[in-house]
Amino acid sequence: MTQKSSTTDSPDSQSSPNPQSPAAAATFASLDPRTGDVIAEYPIADESAVAEAVDRARIAARWWDAQGFRGRREWLLEFKKAVARGATSLASVVSRETGKPYGDAFLEVMLAVEHLDWAAKNAKRVLKARRVPSGVASINQAASLEYRPLGVVGVIGPWNYPVYTPMGSISYALAAGNAVVFKPSELTPGVGKWLEETWNSIAPSQPVFQVVTGLGETGSALARTGVDKIAFTGSGPTARKVMAVCAESLTPLVAECGGKDAMIVAADADLDKAADFAAFGAFGNAGQTCAGVERIYVVESVHQEFLDRLTTLVSRAKPGGTDDSTYGPMTLPRQIDIVRSHIDDALAGGGTAVMGGPDSVGDRIIEPVILTNVPETSRAVCEETFGPTVVVNKVRDLDEAVDRANGTNYGLGASIFTRDKAKGRELAARLCTGMVSVNSVLGFAGIPSLPFGGIGESGFGRIHGADGLREFSRPKSVTVERFRSPLKLMSLERPQRDLDLSARMLKLMHGR
Ligand code: NAD
């Protein structure tokens, strides 16, 4: 992505408006990461354009709320069908804008459709009004709880999974009865526009789902408009900026940020399977996966054997710019410098490259890099690399593996490989992350009923599942008096007799 009429090869041009040229600041271009060629120009929505979209969304939200669960389910299933019917065209847009092979893009679309389907079909069950017990002290009240829509949700998305990730917020926010204004990443505006056009093809007069394109400033404007919640997915540093803006108006925020996910390989693990998943988790999508595998802790008795198998597998990988490539170029050019600096830091700290090294970092494509014996203080271990590199470190035992896995500020996902499933569950409970897969990687991402999100530097709040639906709702508590209370306690003229009786009841009920 670059500003119109700025140079396409400057990494800084990926995100900074050109102050010299007001005309150029009105649009930006999305670029093909394989070549740097301009794909298309998109408008930069300024503060007033964003505010107008939110105003339209406020009106549409009333119509959307009035549709009720059944009506929204029907609309969303129509939306789902339209996305599924257009999946090949959407996957092509994703592939063009991110540089990922078509097959990977298609997989992403498939997963997003599953989530949309689940959200549409389960919103009523999770959110509808229900009676809840009133308790002995309030026996005269009928108590009910329902989850009401928030109103308008602003979604700010990343580029690495430009359909799957934002749709994890969009689908659940819509199903919960909200209108959505979506600001896609400036690297993938075409994906956002495709989704908006598809919604408009089924509900042309109801702007329940709108897209505003632009750079970071457009996202910031969205956070400032007073929407009822912001669902942000992106890096921790940007999340902090968004949170600061949201703080001004007490706009609530769900933040899905980066990860430094660890894989643990036990001595009894199926090493072929572990290596296969490790290769996919670390190098798939050129390592640009928030919950990808960045660190692997292998129990020492099988460390060398695992490393050999992983190296053999990864040596067959063919990164490149075609659809049969294993993975594509780096989507965000400036990430290349970060990846290089992590490799350099690992080696300078005494780590060893068993595959690739600094020379693997090309202009656009990074060949696979496997590092071992990297100090735990290295940037390659502590910070999100977001590239096709992985650290495979040796540990004494599984306790040390858990300690090290828990040793960063991140806490998104993790994976464990062991034939002992009970042990796997026990280790999963000890990992300080939002999600864990035993004997697979990213197993949780494709299960719509499981909430997705992290802790610490990986963010807060949840998308997906029942928790994801509630994230975009506000609980509404209602009581209706069924009969007059036998005790007159909520009165300025409270009888002493009722208070004495209450004191005896309190002892009887809770004091024994
Ligand atoms: P980013 O933080 O650079 O940008 C994310 C979005 O925020 C973009 O749409 C951008 O335009 C917008 N933005 C930038 N500055 C802003 C500001 N000041 N106010 C409001 N919005 C602003 O992240 P990215 O490079 O697009 O995505 C990569 C990051 O996202 C990685 O750290 C990755 O791990 C993370 N990610 C997390 C998840 C998850 O679910 N946890 C999923 C995918 C990606």
XYZ file of C-alpha atoms in Angstrom, residues 108-327:
220
model
C -8.985 -18.621 5.217
C -12.257 -17.838 3.432
C -13.598 -21.309 4.292
C -12.877 -20.773 7.984
C -14.512 -17.342 7.951
C -17.666 -18.830 6.399
C -17.812 -21.444 9.191
C -17.706 -18.676 11.782
C -20.386 -16.614 10.058
C -22.606 -19.686 9.924
C -22.088 -20.479 13.616
C -22.645 -16.903 14.756
C -25.869 -16.639 12.707
C -27.243 -19.916 14.026
C -26.282 -19.570 17.680
C -26.926 -15.917 18.512
C -30.495 -16.552 19.697
C -29.536 -19.483 21.917
C -26.736 -17.526 23.586
C -28.264 -14.074 23.845
C -32.042 -14.402 24.114
C -33.895 -13.353 27.264
C -34.069 -16.062 29.892
C -35.408 -16.418 33.427
C -32.739 -16.695 36.110
C -33.212 -17.774 39.754
C -34.152 -14.894 42.064
C -32.864 -16.447 45.303
C -34.699 -16.797 48.593
C -34.282 -13.161 49.642
C -35.937 -11.945 46.437
C -38.392 -14.768 45.995
C -41.144 -12.265 45.167
C -39.275 -11.069 42.031
C -39.186 -12.708 38.597
C -35.653 -12.122 37.331
C -34.631 -12.227 33.691
C -31.444 -11.600 31.784
C -31.015 -10.801 28.128
C -28.116 -9.647 25.985
C -28.932 -6.502 24.022
C -26.942 -5.164 21.050
C -24.431 -2.429 21.819
C -25.435 -0.377 18.762
C -22.554 0.317 16.358
C -19.285 -1.619 16.521
C -16.132 -0.300 14.845
C -13.858 -3.077 13.589
C -10.205 -2.294 12.821
C -8.476 -5.153 11.022
C -4.995 -6.434 10.150
C -3.646 -7.654 6.824
C -2.243 -11.100 7.589
C -5.626 -12.903 7.565
C -7.717 -10.099 6.123
C -10.943 -12.150 5.900
C -10.738 -14.652 8.736
C -9.547 -12.252 11.426
C -11.898 -9.287 11.004
C -14.819 -11.579 10.194
C -14.218 -13.096 13.639
C -15.397 -9.748 15.005
C -17.780 -8.706 12.212
C -19.822 -11.961 12.154
C -20.283 -12.061 15.915
C -21.004 -8.335 16.224
C -23.653 -8.510 13.463
C -25.212 -11.672 14.882
C -25.467 -9.965 18.277
C -27.587 -7.275 16.594
C -25.067 -4.492 15.989
C -24.307 -2.511 12.870
C -20.621 -2.623 11.915
C -18.253 -0.081 10.400
C -15.087 -1.887 9.302
C -11.693 -0.258 8.668
C -9.595 -2.884 6.867
C -5.813 -2.746 6.899
C -4.371 -0.304 4.363
C -2.613 -3.317 2.854
C -5.857 -5.164 2.152
C -8.573 -2.588 1.379
C -9.845 -4.610 -1.593
C -10.793 -7.465 0.732
C -12.854 -5.082 2.870
C -14.560 -3.608 -0.172
C -15.345 -7.088 -1.517
C -17.092 -7.984 1.727
C -19.049 -4.718 1.785
C -20.150 -5.109 -1.832
C -21.282 -8.647 -1.073
C -23.383 -7.441 1.868
C -24.829 -4.700 -0.335
C -25.715 -7.267 -2.975
C -28.153 -8.882 -0.527
C -29.321 -5.820 1.469
C -28.618 -2.781 -0.746
C -30.681 -0.305 1.258
C -29.526 -1.314 4.745
C -25.977 -0.148 5.575
C -25.686 -2.535 8.490
C -22.186 -3.420 7.348
C -20.023 -0.642 5.902
C -16.349 -0.311 5.090
C -14.210 2.799 5.431
C -10.784 2.576 3.820
C -7.686 4.496 4.852
C -4.513 4.500 6.913
C -4.059 4.487 10.683
C -5.687 7.932 10.941
C -8.939 6.499 9.587
C -8.835 3.818 12.283
C -8.161 6.473 14.873
C -11.099 8.536 13.583
C -13.333 5.475 13.936
C -12.243 5.043 17.561
C -13.021 8.735 18.188
C -16.545 8.739 16.715
C -18.162 7.397 19.846
C -19.036 3.979 18.430
C -20.273 1.625 21.118
C -17.247 -0.666 20.978
C -14.030 -1.011 19.021
C -12.860 -4.481 17.999
C -9.201 -4.014 17.190
C -6.873 -6.650 15.748
C -3.254 -5.721 15.146
C -0.019 -5.085 16.969
C 0.347 -4.264 20.664
C 1.836 -0.808 20.036
C -1.128 0.176 17.830
C -3.552 -1.307 20.369
C -2.104 1.076 22.977
C -2.775 4.063 20.704
C -6.324 2.885 19.983
C -6.924 2.317 23.687
C -5.731 5.830 24.512
C -8.212 7.277 22.009
C -11.018 5.037 23.310
C -10.220 6.158 26.870
C -11.235 9.730 26.017
C -14.852 8.699 25.466
C -14.852 5.518 27.601
C -15.426 3.514 24.412
C -14.921 -0.150 25.306
C -12.330 -2.112 23.386
C -11.550 -5.707 22.542
C -7.899 -6.053 21.550
C -6.590 -9.050 19.621
C -2.857 -8.520 19.369
C 0.328 -10.358 18.561
C 1.747 -13.606 19.886
C 4.980 -15.484 20.504
C 3.403 -18.889 20.627
C 5.367 -21.807 21.971
C 5.188 -25.471 20.993
C 6.240 -28.086 23.544
C 7.507 -31.455 22.349
C 7.582 -34.229 24.962
C 9.916 -37.238 24.801
C 6.980 -39.529 23.959
C 5.650 -37.314 21.130
C 5.006 -38.569 17.607
C 7.989 -36.685 16.207
C 6.963 -36.890 12.545
C 3.601 -35.402 13.367
C 5.123 -32.751 15.647
C 7.634 -31.749 12.949
C 4.914 -31.579 10.296
C 2.726 -29.307 12.438
C 5.750 -27.270 13.520
C 6.669 -26.626 9.868
C 3.115 -25.555 9.056
C 2.733 -23.452 12.210
C 6.070 -21.675 11.831
C 6.403 -21.233 8.068
C 2.828 -21.251 6.740
C 1.774 -17.787 5.535
C 5.492 -16.873 5.714
C 5.222 -16.957 9.511
C 2.813 -14.021 9.455
C 0.313 -15.704 11.762
C -0.568 -14.183 15.134
C -0.946 -17.638 16.683
C 1.791 -19.259 14.564
C 4.624 -21.254 16.118
C 7.594 -18.997 16.931
C 9.352 -21.005 19.678
C 9.667 -24.760 20.128
C 10.831 -26.340 23.395
C 11.895 -29.938 22.919
C 12.819 -32.301 25.741
C 16.549 -32.978 25.383
C 16.342 -36.720 24.717
C 14.509 -36.054 21.415
C 15.768 -32.551 20.585
C 18.254 -33.572 17.888
C 15.895 -36.102 16.327
C 13.084 -33.544 16.174
C 15.401 -30.922 14.731
C 16.564 -33.347 12.026
C 13.003 -34.191 11.030
C 11.929 -30.562 10.993
C 14.957 -29.545 8.930
C 14.348 -32.321 6.398
C 10.720 -31.293 6.024
C 11.374 -27.570 5.755
C 14.199 -28.070 3.263
C 11.492 -29.129 0.784
C 9.623 -25.802 1.212
C 9.605 -23.561 -1.849
C 8.814 -19.966 -0.987
C 7.891 -17.818 -3.959
C 5.322 -15.763 -5.725
C 3.238 -18.461 -7.405
C 0.197 -20.368 -6.282
C 2.164 -23.576 -5.865
C 4.731 -21.870 -3.619
C 4.859 -23.087 -0.023
C 4.488 -19.502 1.112
